[in-house]
CSV table of C-alpha atoms in Angstrom, one decimal:
chain,number,residue,atom,x,y,z
A,1,MET,CA,5.3,10.0,13.8
A,2,THR,CA,5.7,13.5,14.3
A,3,THR,CA,2.2,15.1,12.3
A,4,SER,CA,2.2,18.9,10.6
A,5,GLU,CA,-0.7,21.1,11.2
A,6,ASN,CA,-2.3,20.2,8.5
A,7,ASN,CA,-2.5,16.4,8.1
A,8,ASN,CA,-2.8,14.4,10.3
A,9,VAL,CA,-0.5,10.8,11.2
A,10,LEU,CA,-2.5,8.9,8.5
A,11,THR,CA,-1.7,11.7,6.1
A,12,GLU,CA,1.6,11.8,6.7
A,13,PHE,CA,2.0,8.4,6.8
A,14,ASP,CA,-0.5,7.8,3.3
A,15,ASP,CA,1.2,10.6,1.8
A,16,GLY,CA,5.9,9.0,3.1
A,17,LEU,CA,4.0,5.2,1.7
A,18,ILE,CA,3.4,6.7,-1.5
A,19,ARG,CA,6.5,9.0,-1.9
A,20,LEU,CA,8.3,5.1,-0.6
A,21,LEU,CA,6.5,3.8,-3.8
A,22,LYS,CA,7.3,6.2,-6.2
A,23,SER,CA,10.8,6.3,-5.3
A,24,ASP,CA,11.4,2.1,-4.9
A,25,VAL,CA,9.6,0.3,-7.5
A,26,THR,CA,10.0,2.3,-10.3
A,27,ASP,CA,7.9,0.0,-12.5
A,28,LEU,CA,5.4,1.6,-10.8
A,29,LYS,CA,3.3,3.9,-14.1
A,30,THR,CA,-0.1,5.1,-11.0
A,31,VAL,CA,1.1,4.9,-7.4
A,32,LYS,CA,-1.7,7.3,-6.0
A,33,PRO,CA,-4.1,6.8,-2.6
A,34,PHE,CA,-7.5,5.0,-3.2
A,35,GLU,CA,-10.1,8.0,-3.9
A,36,GLY,CA,-13.9,5.8,-3.7
A,37,GLU,CA,-16.2,3.3,-2.6
A,38,ILE,CA,-14.3,0.1,-1.4
A,39,ALA,CA,-17.6,-2.3,-3.6
A,40,ASP,CA,-15.2,-0.4,-6.6
A,41,ALA,CA,-12.3,-0.5,-5.8
A,42,LEU,CA,-11.4,-3.1,-8.1
A,43,GLU,CA,-13.2,-1.0,-11.4
A,44,GLU,CA,-11.4,1.6,-9.7
A,45,VAL,CA,-7.7,0.1,-10.3
A,46,LEU,CA,-8.1,-1.9,-13.8
A,47,ARG,CA,-8.9,1.9,-15.3
A,48,GLU,CA,-5.3,3.2,-14.4
A,49,ARG,CA,-2.0,3.4,-16.6
A,50,MET,CA,-0.5,-0.1,-15.4
A,51,PRO,CA,1.3,-1.8,-14.0
A,52,ALA,CA,-0.6,0.5,-10.8
A,53,ALA,CA,-0.8,0.6,-6.8
A,54,PHE,CA,-2.8,2.1,-4.7
A,55,THR,CA,-2.8,2.6,-1.3
A,56,ILE,CA,-6.0,1.7,1.2
A,57,TYR,CA,-6.1,2.9,4.6
A,58,THR,CA,-8.6,-0.2,6.7
A,59,GLY,CA,-8.4,0.8,10.0
A,60,SER,CA,-6.5,0.8,13.5
A,61,ARG,CA,-6.5,-0.1,17.0
A,62,ILE,CA,-6.3,2.0,19.6
A,63,GLU,CA,-4.9,1.4,23.6
A,64,ARG,CA,-4.0,3.3,26.3
A,65,THR,CA,-0.8,2.9,28.1
A,66,ASP,CA,0.2,4.3,31.5
A,67,GLU,CA,3.1,6.4,30.1
A,68,ASN,CA,-0.2,8.4,29.4
A,69,LEU,CA,0.5,7.2,25.5
A,70,ARG,CA,-2.2,6.5,22.3
A,71,VAL,CA,-0.4,3.0,20.5
A,72,ARG,CA,-2.3,3.5,17.6
A,73,LEU,CA,-1.9,0.1,14.9
A,74,ALA,CA,-2.8,1.1,11.6
A,75,GLU,CA,-2.9,-1.3,9.3
A,76,TRP,CA,-3.0,-0.7,4.7
A,77,VAL,CA,-3.3,-2.3,2.1
A,78,ILE,CA,-1.7,-2.2,-0.6
A,79,ILE,CA,-3.4,-2.9,-4.1
A,80,ILE,CA,-1.0,-4.0,-6.8
A,81,ALA,CA,-2.4,-4.6,-10.2
A,82,ALA,CA,-0.9,-5.2,-13.5
A,83,ARG,CA,-2.1,-5.9,-16.8
A,84,SER,CA,-1.0,-8.5,-20.1
A,85,LEU,CA,-3.0,-8.8,-23.3
A,86,ARG,CA,-1.7,-12.4,-24.0
A,87,SER,CA,-3.1,-13.8,-20.8
A,88,LYS,CA,-3.2,-13.7,-16.8
A,89,GLU,CA,-0.4,-16.2,-16.7
A,90,ASP,CA,1.6,-13.0,-18.4
A,91,ALA,CA,0.3,-10.3,-16.1
A,92,ALA,CA,1.0,-12.4,-12.8
A,93,ARG,CA,4.5,-13.4,-13.8
A,94,GLY,CA,5.9,-11.3,-16.4
A,95,ARG,CA,6.8,-12.1,-19.5
A,96,ALA,CA,9.8,-11.0,-22.5
A,97,GLY,CA,10.9,-7.4,-19.6
A,98,LYS,CA,8.1,-6.8,-18.5
A,99,LEU,CA,7.5,-7.3,-15.0
A,100,GLY,CA,4.2,-9.7,-14.0
A,101,ALA,CA,2.6,-9.0,-10.5
A,102,TYR,CA,4.9,-12.1,-8.8
A,103,ASP,CA,7.7,-9.2,-9.5
A,104,LEU,CA,5.9,-5.9,-8.0
A,105,LEU,CA,4.3,-8.2,-5.3
A,106,GLN,CA,8.4,-8.8,-4.2
A,107,ARG,CA,9.6,-5.1,-4.9
A,108,VAL,CA,6.4,-3.5,-3.3
A,109,THR,CA,7.0,-6.1,0.2
A,110,SER,CA,11.6,-5.5,0.2
A,111,ALA,CA,10.6,-1.6,-0.7
A,112,ILE,CA,8.0,-1.3,2.5
A,113,ASP,CA,8.9,-3.7,4.7
A,114,GLY,CA,11.4,-2.8,8.1
A,115,ALA,CA,11.3,1.4,6.6
A,116,ARG,CA,9.8,3.8,8.7
A,117,ILE,CA,7.7,6.8,7.8
A,118,PRO,CA,7.4,9.4,7.9
A,119,ASP,CA,10.6,9.6,8.9
A,120,ASP,CA,14.3,7.3,11.1
A,121,LYS,CA,12.2,7.5,14.4
A,122,ALA,CA,9.7,6.3,13.5
A,123,MET,CA,8.5,2.2,13.9
A,124,PRO,CA,9.0,-0.3,11.6
A,125,LEU,CA,6.8,-0.9,9.0
A,126,GLU,CA,5.4,-4.5,8.6
A,127,VAL,CA,4.2,-6.8,5.6
A,128,THR,CA,2.2,-8.7,7.6
A,129,GLY,CA,0.3,-10.4,4.7
A,130,GLU,CA,-0.3,-11.1,1.0
A,131,LEU,CA,-3.0,-12.2,-0.7
A,132,LEU,CA,-5.2,-12.1,-4.2
A,133,ALA,CA,-7.3,-10.1,-5.8
A,134,ASP,CA,-10.9,-11.4,-7.1
A,135,THR,CA,-9.9,-10.4,-10.5
A,136,PRO,CA,-12.0,-9.8,-13.9
A,137,GLY,CA,-11.6,-10.2,-17.3
A,138,ALA,CA,-8.1,-12.8,-18.7
A,139,GLU,CA,-5.9,-9.6,-18.3
A,140,HIS,CA,-5.4,-8.6,-15.4
A,141,ALA,CA,-3.6,-10.2,-12.0
A,142,VAL,CA,-4.7,-7.8,-9.2
A,143,TYR,CA,-2.8,-8.3,-5.8
A,144,GLN,CA,-3.2,-6.7,-2.5
A,145,VAL,CA,-0.3,-6.8,0.5
A,146,THR,CA,-0.9,-5.9,3.7
A,147,VAL,CA,1.0,-3.9,5.9
A,148,SER,CA,1.3,-2.7,9.6
A,149,ALA,CA,2.2,0.2,11.7
A,150,GLU,CA,2.6,1.4,14.8
A,151,HIS,CA,2.6,5.2,16.6
A,152,ALA,CA,2.0,6.8,20.0
A,153,GLU,CA,0.9,9.8,20.4
A,154,ASP,CA,0.1,11.8,23.9
A,155,CYS,CA,-3.7,11.1,24.8
């Protein structure tokens, strides 16, 4: 990954992830970085137009190599939310031509796994997990996809 003067590698990656989701998962009505307190994440997600996806940088493990490089193994979580006024089951499974959270999970995972952000020189992304998020109410299904990205930079 290369960085521009105004962006660091994390911002550049987050922007690339959002561009990828917007271009490859066109059924999402909201795609943006999460900008709030983690404790309030679910409330913020549920206020947005559905279906929605939010990117959250959750941290990195950084190691130094013998070649005077710093290798960052960064992790992002993508929150995916769908809503159905009928039931939580319809929000998860979809109904009558409307995608549910399961469909969105599959589309997001397919778009991200193996993608190279911000360009073809970057290491491929790896989807490392999918989890159910705690969802209040009977009309939402919210899941998270965990993504790892490796980046090497000079020390």
